[in-house]
């Protein structure tokens, strides 16, 4: 009985809302807020520098990524540690060169020093047009050449825009991952034909 | 584990240096985020922005306040602003240039550039250094994606003699009348080329 009544008294003493809490103990509430902000900052740093999960959507990367959206685990360390880790055929996410603040996912086709055929199909440029990729730039294409807006439209892209190389082995969590892997390899093969050296 | 923790707290409570470093380490994430997305102070070297920055070749190190918040979050790009951009050619290098033209503008270019006039496509800017002879800018490498712009330079912190705001029309009290007139004339020249 005594315990119950003391519990009730304690309950009555508990702050009912945030305002009473601040009035009763302003210092500890403020400190708690600062701790929360600090913790959020630490989480943000981890997501920014180590690894993060993001949803990639849109038609430009079919069939590697579904149009409705696909979860991608991004390895944020690999590119930051050494930009030379970037290989032809890697997937990258980067800030769009034509729309600042928007992030896009593309595949690397050419690195600095390569000479690339702009569009072998002749849709967006004459199929005989070739481009030399200057220092610090790379040539990016979407896997779905018909619908992607990529280097064929805006030319070589500065490598400083690249943020991340996603983990290739963790791109899809579906049961059909083997099939997807095969399709991706095939599409990768067709893209490699574009490369003229 | 618990033993190690208690012994560590005992040790750090007796050594003020340990305690302070522990506190600093604990609050470090907030500080890093503030400098990464808010404001930071950095040293500017090189002579491509003379006479606005580093006008005296014998003291080539101005310390300037960089504002990342207005670029990264608010996306305010204005003609005449001095900005730091990630170099399009070298990874991890920052260049300091002035925004001359924004998407949609047509610029009359200067000699090293092959074309006489350039109309900027969507998402691209034309950036130039103030001393056009010594600076490698858009006249060499063409229009630059806005996404490469990292921060805006807002305030000269050091040297104390030229301490004051930077940017469009903010020439400040740090110059004599004649220098101010020259600065205004240069700004007008830049504007009429757009």
Short mmCIF file of C-alpha atoms in Angstrom, two decimals:
data_model
loop_
_atom_site.label_atom_id
_atom_site.label_comp_id
_atom_site.label_asym_id
_atom_site.label_seq_id
_atom_site.Cartn_x
_atom_site.Cartn_y
_atom_site.Cartn_z
CA UNK A 1 0.00 0.00 0.00
CA UNK A 2 2.72 2.34 1.06
CA UNK A 3 4.67 1.48 -2.11
CA UNK A 4 1.67 2.20 -4.28
CA UNK A 5 1.05 5.61 -2.72
CA UNK A 6 4.74 6.56 -3.09
CA UNK A 7 4.57 5.49 -6.72
CA UNK A 8 1.53 7.72 -7.18
CA UNK A 9 3.34 10.64 -5.60
CA UNK A 10 6.30 10.08 -7.88
CA UNK A 11 3.99 9.90 -10.88
CA UNK A 12 2.43 13.20 -9.89
CA UNK A 13 5.84 14.74 -9.66
CA UNK A 14 6.73 13.64 -13.21
CA UNK A 15 6.62 16.46 -15.77
CA UNK A 16 3.42 16.37 -17.82
CA UNK A 17 4.71 18.12 -20.88
CA UNK A 18 7.90 19.62 -22.27
CA UNK A 19 7.21 23.08 -20.86
CA UNK A 20 6.94 21.87 -17.26
CA UNK A 21 10.05 19.76 -17.81
CA UNK A 22 11.99 22.81 -18.97
CA UNK A 23 10.68 24.91 -16.08
CA UNK A 24 11.58 22.28 -13.51
CA UNK A 25 15.02 21.39 -14.79
CA UNK A 26 16.15 23.65 -17.61
CA UNK A 27 19.83 22.75 -17.44
CA UNK A 28 19.47 19.01 -17.85
CA UNK A 29 16.86 19.39 -20.60
CA UNK A 30 19.20 21.67 -22.56
CA UNK A 31 22.09 19.25 -22.04
CA UNK A 32 19.89 16.37 -23.20
CA UNK A 33 19.06 18.29 -26.37
CA UNK A 34 22.75 18.94 -27.05
CA UNK A 35 23.53 15.25 -26.50
CA UNK A 36 20.81 14.32 -29.00
CA UNK A 37 22.20 16.75 -31.59
CA UNK A 38 25.71 15.40 -31.05
CA UNK A 39 24.49 11.83 -31.47
CA UNK A 40 22.63 12.76 -34.66
CA UNK A 41 25.79 14.43 -36.00
CA UNK A 42 27.82 11.29 -35.25
CA UNK A 43 25.26 9.14 -37.10
CA UNK A 44 25.31 11.55 -40.03
CA UNK A 45 29.11 11.38 -40.15
CA UNK A 46 28.98 7.59 -40.23
CA UNK A 47 26.43 7.61 -43.06
CA UNK A 48 28.43 10.26 -44.92
CA UNK A 49 31.88 8.69 -44.65
CA UNK A 50 31.51 4.96 -44.06
CA UNK A 51 28.43 3.42 -45.61
CA UNK A 52 24.79 4.19 -46.24
CA UNK A 53 21.66 2.63 -47.76
CA UNK A 54 19.82 4.56 -50.44
CA UNK A 55 16.96 4.00 -52.84
CA UNK A 56 17.80 4.36 -56.52
CA UNK A 57 14.88 4.73 -58.92
CA UNK A 58 14.12 5.80 -62.47
CA UNK A 59 14.38 4.15 -65.88
CA UNK A 60 17.97 5.06 -66.75
CA UNK A 61 19.66 2.09 -65.06
CA UNK A 62 17.33 -0.70 -66.26
CA UNK A 63 17.90 -3.66 -66.06
CA UNK A 64 20.52 -3.30 -63.28
CA UNK A 65 18.20 -1.28 -61.08
CA UNK A 66 14.44 -1.49 -61.17
CA UNK A 67 12.46 1.54 -62.23
CA UNK A 68 10.29 1.48 -59.11
CA UNK A 69 13.27 1.74 -56.79
CA UNK A 70 16.05 -0.46 -55.50
CA UNK A 71 17.93 -0.44 -52.22
CA UNK A 72 21.63 0.14 -52.70
CA UNK A 73 24.33 -0.14 -50.06
CA UNK A 74 26.89 2.52 -50.80
CA UNK A 75 30.54 2.13 -49.91
CA UNK A 76 31.58 5.68 -49.10
CA UNK A 77 35.18 4.87 -48.12
CA UNK A 78 36.48 3.27 -51.30
CA UNK A 79 36.38 6.33 -53.55
CA UNK A 80 37.37 8.76 -50.80
CA UNK A 81 40.45 6.79 -49.83
CA UNK A 82 41.81 6.56 -53.37
CA UNK A 83 40.09 7.88 -56.53
CA UNK A 84 42.16 5.41 -58.55
CA UNK A 85 39.88 2.66 -57.19
CA UNK A 86 37.45 3.70 -59.91
CA UNK A 87 37.43 1.12 -62.73
CA UNK A 88 35.66 1.00 -66.06
CA UNK A 89 32.34 -0.77 -65.58
CA UNK A 90 31.88 0.37 -61.96
CA UNK A 91 28.58 1.78 -60.81
CA UNK A 92 28.85 5.23 -59.25
CA UNK A 93 26.50 7.71 -57.66
CA UNK A 94 27.25 11.36 -58.25
CA UNK A 95 25.74 14.81 -58.02
CA UNK A 96 24.07 15.60 -61.34
CA UNK A 97 26.15 18.05 -63.43
CA UNK A 98 23.02 19.64 -64.87
CA UNK A 99 20.94 19.82 -61.70
CA UNK A 100 22.90 20.71 -58.56
CA UNK A 101 21.56 18.94 -55.49
CA UNK A 102 20.18 15.92 -57.36
CA UNK A 103 21.97 12.56 -57.16
CA UNK A 104 22.15 10.15 -60.06
CA UNK A 105 23.48 6.62 -60.54
CA UNK A 106 25.47 5.73 -63.66
CA UNK A 107 28.11 3.32 -64.94
CA UNK A 108 31.69 4.39 -65.72
CA UNK A 109 32.56 3.74 -69.34
CA UNK A 110 35.69 5.78 -69.89
CA UNK A 111 38.44 7.16 -67.67
CA UNK A 112 40.85 10.08 -68.32
CA UNK A 113 42.88 9.52 -71.47
CA UNK A 114 40.37 7.25 -73.23
CA UNK A 115 38.83 8.02 -76.58
CA UNK A 116 35.14 7.19 -76.67
CA UNK A 117 32.58 6.91 -79.42
CA UNK A 118 29.86 9.34 -78.30
CA UNK A 119 26.92 7.24 -79.50
CA UNK A 120 27.47 4.15 -81.69
CA UNK A 121 23.74 3.98 -82.43
CA UNK A 122 23.83 7.45 -83.96
CA UNK A 123 20.74 8.59 -82.06
CA UNK A 124 22.12 11.50 -80.07
CA UNK A 125 25.28 12.20 -82.07
CA UNK A 126 26.72 10.95 -85.37
CA UNK A 127 28.17 7.50 -84.82
CA UNK A 128 31.57 8.57 -86.13
CA UNK A 129 31.99 11.31 -83.51
CA UNK A 130 34.67 10.51 -80.93
CA UNK A 131 35.63 12.32 -77.75
CA UNK A 132 38.94 12.43 -75.90
CA UNK A 133 38.36 12.42 -72.15
CA UNK A 134 40.44 15.14 -70.44
CA UNK A 135 42.31 14.82 -67.18
CA UNK A 136 40.11 14.42 -64.10
CA UNK A 137 36.99 13.60 -66.10
CA UNK A 138 35.16 10.37 -66.89
CA UNK A 139 32.49 9.17 -69.30
CA UNK A 140 29.28 7.93 -67.68
CA UNK A 141 26.37 6.09 -69.24
CA UNK A 142 23.10 4.67 -68.01
CA UNK A 143 22.49 0.98 -68.62
CA UNK A 144 19.26 1.73 -70.45
CA UNK A 145 20.70 3.63 -73.40
CA UNK A 146 17.30 4.53 -74.85
CA UNK A 147 16.02 6.42 -71.80
CA UNK A 148 19.14 7.54 -69.96
CA UNK A 149 20.33 11.12 -69.88
CA UNK A 150 24.09 10.73 -69.52
CA UNK A 151 27.46 11.76 -70.94
CA UNK A 152 26.06 11.50 -74.46
CA UNK A 153 24.06 14.62 -73.61
CA UNK A 154 26.38 16.54 -71.32
CA UNK A 155 29.84 15.25 -72.23
CA UNK A 156 32.65 14.13 -69.91
CA UNK A 157 31.86 14.64 -66.24
CA UNK A 158 34.39 15.93 -63.66
CA UNK A 159 35.36 13.12 -61.31
CA UNK A 160 35.07 15.50 -58.33
CA UNK A 161 31.29 15.12 -58.65
CA UNK A 162 31.45 11.40 -57.88
CA UNK A 163 30.48 10.61 -54.31
CA UNK A 164 30.21 6.89 -53.98
CA UNK A 165 30.87 3.50 -55.47
CA UNK A 166 27.98 1.21 -54.43
CA UNK A 167 28.78 -2.32 -53.22
CA UNK A 168 28.34 -4.38 -56.38
CA UNK A 169 27.52 -7.62 -54.56
CA UNK A 170 24.77 -6.11 -52.44
CA UNK A 171 22.80 -4.27 -55.06
CA UNK A 172 19.71 -6.41 -55.01
CA UNK A 173 18.06 -8.25 -52.19
CA UNK A 174 15.60 -10.21 -54.33
CA UNK A 175 15.61 -13.94 -55.01
CA UNK A 176 16.40 -13.34 -58.66
CA UNK A 177 19.78 -11.87 -57.85
CA UNK A 178 21.62 -14.49 -59.94
CA UNK A 179 19.53 -13.67 -63.00
CA UNK A 180 20.05 -9.99 -62.40
CA UNK A 181 23.78 -10.54 -62.09
CA UNK A 182 23.81 -12.31 -65.46
CA UNK A 183 21.80 -9.56 -67.13
CA UNK A 184 24.08 -6.97 -65.65
CA UNK A 185 27.18 -8.76 -66.91
CA UNK A 186 25.63 -9.02 -70.36
CA UNK A 187 24.73 -5.35 -70.46
CA UNK A 188 28.20 -4.58 -69.18
CA UNK A 189 29.64 -6.57 -72.11
CA UNK A 190 27.60 -4.65 -74.66
CA UNK A 191 28.75 -1.39 -73.14
CA UNK A 192 32.36 -2.41 -73.35
CA UNK A 193 31.96 -2.59 -77.13
CA UNK A 194 31.50 1.18 -77.11
CA UNK A 195 35.02 1.65 -75.89
CA UNK A 196 37.46 2.46 -78.70
CA UNK A 197 41.10 2.62 -77.78
CA UNK B 1 35.42 -4.21 -19.21
CA UNK B 2 33.63 -2.55 -16.32
CA UNK B 3 36.85 -2.54 -14.36
CA UNK B 4 38.63 -0.77 -17.20
CA UNK B 5 35.82 1.80 -17.40
CA UNK B 6 35.95 2.60 -13.69
CA UNK B 7 39.73 2.86 -13.71
CA UNK B 8 39.53 5.15 -16.76
CA UNK B 9 36.99 7.44 -15.06
CA UNK B 10 39.19 7.54 -11.95
CA UNK B 11 42.25 8.40 -14.07
CA UNK B 12 40.51 11.07 -16.13
CA UNK B 13 39.00 12.70 -13.06
CA UNK B 14 42.48 13.19 -11.60
CA UNK B 15 44.09 14.47 -14.83
CA UNK B 16 42.40 17.61 -16.17
CA UNK B 17 44.13 17.25 -19.57
CA UNK B 18 42.65 13.78 -20.05
CA UNK B 19 39.24 15.03 -19.00
CA UNK B 20 39.36 17.95 -21.43
CA UNK B 21 40.48 15.79 -24.35
CA UNK B 22 37.69 13.34 -23.55
CA UNK B 23 35.13 16.16 -23.65
CA UNK B 24 36.53 17.51 -26.93
CA UNK B 25 36.47 14.05 -28.52
CA UNK B 26 32.89 13.57 -27.37
CA UNK B 27 31.68 16.83 -28.96
CA UNK B 28 33.80 16.45 -32.10
CA UNK B 29 30.94 15.21 -34.39
CA UNK B 30 28.97 18.43 -33.85
CA UNK B 31 32.04 20.49 -34.68
CA UNK B 32 32.81 18.52 -37.84
CA UNK B 33 29.23 18.80 -39.06
CA UNK B 34 29.26 22.54 -38.38
CA UNK B 35 32.39 23.06 -40.48
CA UNK B 36 31.22 20.67 -43.20
CA UNK B 37 27.75 22.10 -43.72
CA UNK B 38 27.98 25.51 -42.06
CA UNK B 39 30.91 27.86 -41.83
CA UNK B 40 34.63 27.32 -41.80
CA UNK B 41 37.82 29.40 -41.87
CA UNK B 42 40.55 28.54 -44.34
CA UNK B 43 43.79 29.93 -45.74
CA UNK B 44 43.76 31.12 -49.35
CA UNK B 45 46.98 30.84 -51.36
CA UNK B 46 47.79 31.68 -54.96
CA UNK B 47 47.46 34.89 -56.91
CA UNK B 48 44.56 34.24 -59.29
CA UNK B 49 42.17 36.46 -57.31
CA UNK B 50 44.41 39.55 -57.10
CA UNK B 51 43.64 42.30 -56.16
CA UNK B 52 40.64 41.07 -54.15
CA UNK B 53 42.55 38.33 -52.33
CA UNK B 54 46.30 38.18 -51.70
CA UNK B 55 47.00 41.61 -53.30
CA UNK B 56 50.46 41.78 -51.74
CA UNK B 57 52.74 39.09 -53.20
CA UNK B 58 54.98 39.20 -50.12
CA UNK B 59 52.10 38.04 -47.87
CA UNK B 60 50.33 35.46 -50.02
CA UNK B 61 48.14 33.98 -47.29
CA UNK B 62 44.73 35.51 -46.64
CA UNK B 63 42.48 33.83 -44.11
CA UNK B 64 38.87 33.87 -45.25
CA UNK B 65 35.53 32.72 -43.81
CA UNK B 66 33.85 30.17 -46.11
CA UNK B 67 30.07 29.80 -46.10
CA UNK B 68 28.96 26.33 -47.15
CA UNK B 69 25.41 26.67 -45.86
CA UNK B 70 24.18 29.15 -48.49
CA UNK B 71 25.57 27.01 -51.33
CA UNK B 72 24.79 23.51 -50.08
CA UNK B 73 21.40 24.07 -48.49
CA UNK B 74 20.00 27.32 -49.88
CA UNK B 75 21.63 27.03 -53.34
CA UNK B 76 22.16 30.77 -53.69
CA UNK B 77 24.37 31.46 -56.66
CA UNK B 78 24.80 35.12 -57.60
CA UNK B 79 26.84 36.84 -60.27
CA UNK B 80 29.81 38.56 -58.67
CA UNK B 81 30.08 36.19 -55.71
CA UNK B 82 33.48 34.75 -54.94
CA UNK B 83 33.21 30.98 -54.58
CA UNK B 84 35.44 27.99 -53.94
CA UNK B 85 34.96 25.14 -56.37
CA UNK B 86 36.36 21.65 -56.54
CA UNK B 87 38.87 21.60 -59.37
CA UNK B 88 37.44 19.82 -62.43
CA UNK B 89 40.87 18.38 -63.23
CA UNK B 90 42.49 17.51 -59.92
CA UNK B 91 40.79 15.50 -57.24
CA UNK B 92 40.73 17.15 -53.82
CA UNK B 93 41.90 20.62 -54.88
CA UNK B 94 39.87 23.79 -54.30
CA UNK B 95 40.00 26.75 -56.69
CA UNK B 96 38.79 30.24 -55.83
CA UNK B 97 37.00 32.15 -58.59
CA UNK B 98 34.29 34.74 -59.17
CA UNK B 99 30.92 33.80 -60.70
CA UNK B 100 30.62 35.78 -63.94
CA UNK B 101 27.54 34.21 -65.52
CA UNK B 102 24.80 31.78 -64.52
CA UNK B 103 22.70 29.27 -66.54
CA UNK B 104 20.99 30.91 -69.51
CA UNK B 105 23.44 33.81 -69.80
CA UNK B 106 25.60 34.46 -72.84
CA UNK B 107 29.20 35.43 -72.08
CA UNK B 108 31.80 37.06 -74.27
CA UNK B 109 34.89 34.94 -73.60
CA UNK B 110 38.53 35.96 -73.27
CA UNK B 111 41.39 34.81 -75.58
CA UNK B 112 42.39 31.24 -74.66
CA UNK B 113 38.82 30.06 -75.23
CA UNK B 114 38.12 28.89 -78.83
CA UNK B 115 34.61 30.37 -79.23
CA UNK B 116 33.78 34.09 -79.15
CA UNK B 117 30.54 33.74 -77.21
CA UNK B 118 29.14 30.98 -75.04
CA UNK B 119 25.54 30.44 -73.95
CA UNK B 120 25.55 28.53 -70.68
CA UNK B 121 23.41 25.37 -70.56
CA UNK B 122 21.22 24.50 -67.60
CA UNK B 123 23.24 23.81 -64.44
CA UNK B 124 26.50 25.39 -65.62
CA UNK B 125 28.26 28.59 -64.56
CA UNK B 126 31.09 30.70 -65.97
CA UNK B 127 33.80 31.37 -63.39
CA UNK B 128 36.81 33.66 -63.70
CA UNK B 129 39.67 34.81 -61.53
CA UNK B 130 40.08 38.54 -60.98
CA UNK B 131 43.55 38.70 -62.51
CA UNK B 132 42.82 37.20 -65.90
CA UNK B 133 46.50 36.79 -66.82
CA UNK B 134 47.43 34.54 -63.95
CA UNK B 135 44.27 32.60 -63.37
CA UNK B 136 43.24 29.31 -64.91
CA UNK B 137 39.50 29.63 -65.16
CA UNK B 138 36.50 29.02 -67.43
CA UNK B 139 38.42 30.65 -70.30
CA UNK B 140 40.68 27.58 -70.15
CA UNK B 141 38.35 24.75 -69.20
CA UNK B 142 34.94 26.06 -70.24
CA UNK B 143 31.68 26.23 -68.25
CA UNK B 144 31.70 24.47 -64.88
CA UNK B 145 28.80 22.46 -63.35
CA UNK B 146 27.21 24.35 -60.45
CA UNK B 147 27.45 21.12 -58.47
CA UNK B 148 31.24 21.55 -58.30
CA UNK B 149 30.85 24.80 -56.33
CA UNK B 150 31.66 24.01 -52.72
CA UNK B 151 31.30 27.23 -50.73
CA UNK B 152 31.03 31.01 -50.87
CA UNK B 153 33.71 33.33 -49.51
CA UNK B 154 32.04 35.84 -47.24
CA UNK B 155 34.58 37.59 -45.01
CA UNK B 156 38.30 38.30 -44.93
CA UNK B 157 39.44 37.47 -41.41
CA UNK B 158 43.16 38.12 -41.73
CA UNK B 159 45.18 40.30 -42.49
CA UNK B 160 43.48 42.75 -40.18
CA UNK B 161 44.05 45.72 -42.51
CA UNK B 162 41.69 44.36 -45.18
CA UNK B 163 39.29 42.76 -42.71
CA UNK B 164 35.73 42.95 -44.09
CA UNK B 165 33.01 41.38 -46.22
CA UNK B 166 33.55 39.94 -49.72
CA UNK B 167 31.19 39.61 -52.67
CA UNK B 168 28.83 41.58 -54.86
CA UNK B 169 28.98 45.28 -54.23
CA UNK B 170 30.51 44.80 -50.79
CA UNK B 171 33.79 46.52 -51.32
CA UNK B 172 33.95 47.77 -47.76
CA UNK B 173 35.99 50.39 -46.03
CA UNK B 174 39.29 48.60 -46.46
CA UNK B 175 40.18 50.29 -49.77
CA UNK B 176 41.07 53.83 -50.72
CA UNK B 177 38.74 55.73 -53.04
CA UNK B 178 40.78 55.01 -56.20
CA UNK B 179 40.97 51.26 -55.55
CA UNK B 180 37.25 51.26 -54.89
CA UNK B 181 36.63 52.99 -58.23
CA UNK B 182 38.83 50.46 -60.03
CA UNK B 183 36.92 47.63 -58.37
CA UNK B 184 33.56 49.08 -59.40
CA UNK B 185 34.80 49.55 -62.97
CA UNK B 186 35.98 45.95 -63.13
CA UNK B 187 32.62 44.71 -61.84
CA UNK B 188 30.83 46.78 -64.49
CA UNK B 189 33.11 45.38 -67.20
CA UNK B 190 32.30 41.84 -66.08
CA UNK B 191 28.58 42.63 -66.08
CA UNK B 192 28.59 44.06 -69.59
CA UNK B 193 30.29 40.96 -70.98
CA UNK B 194 27.35 38.83 -69.90
#
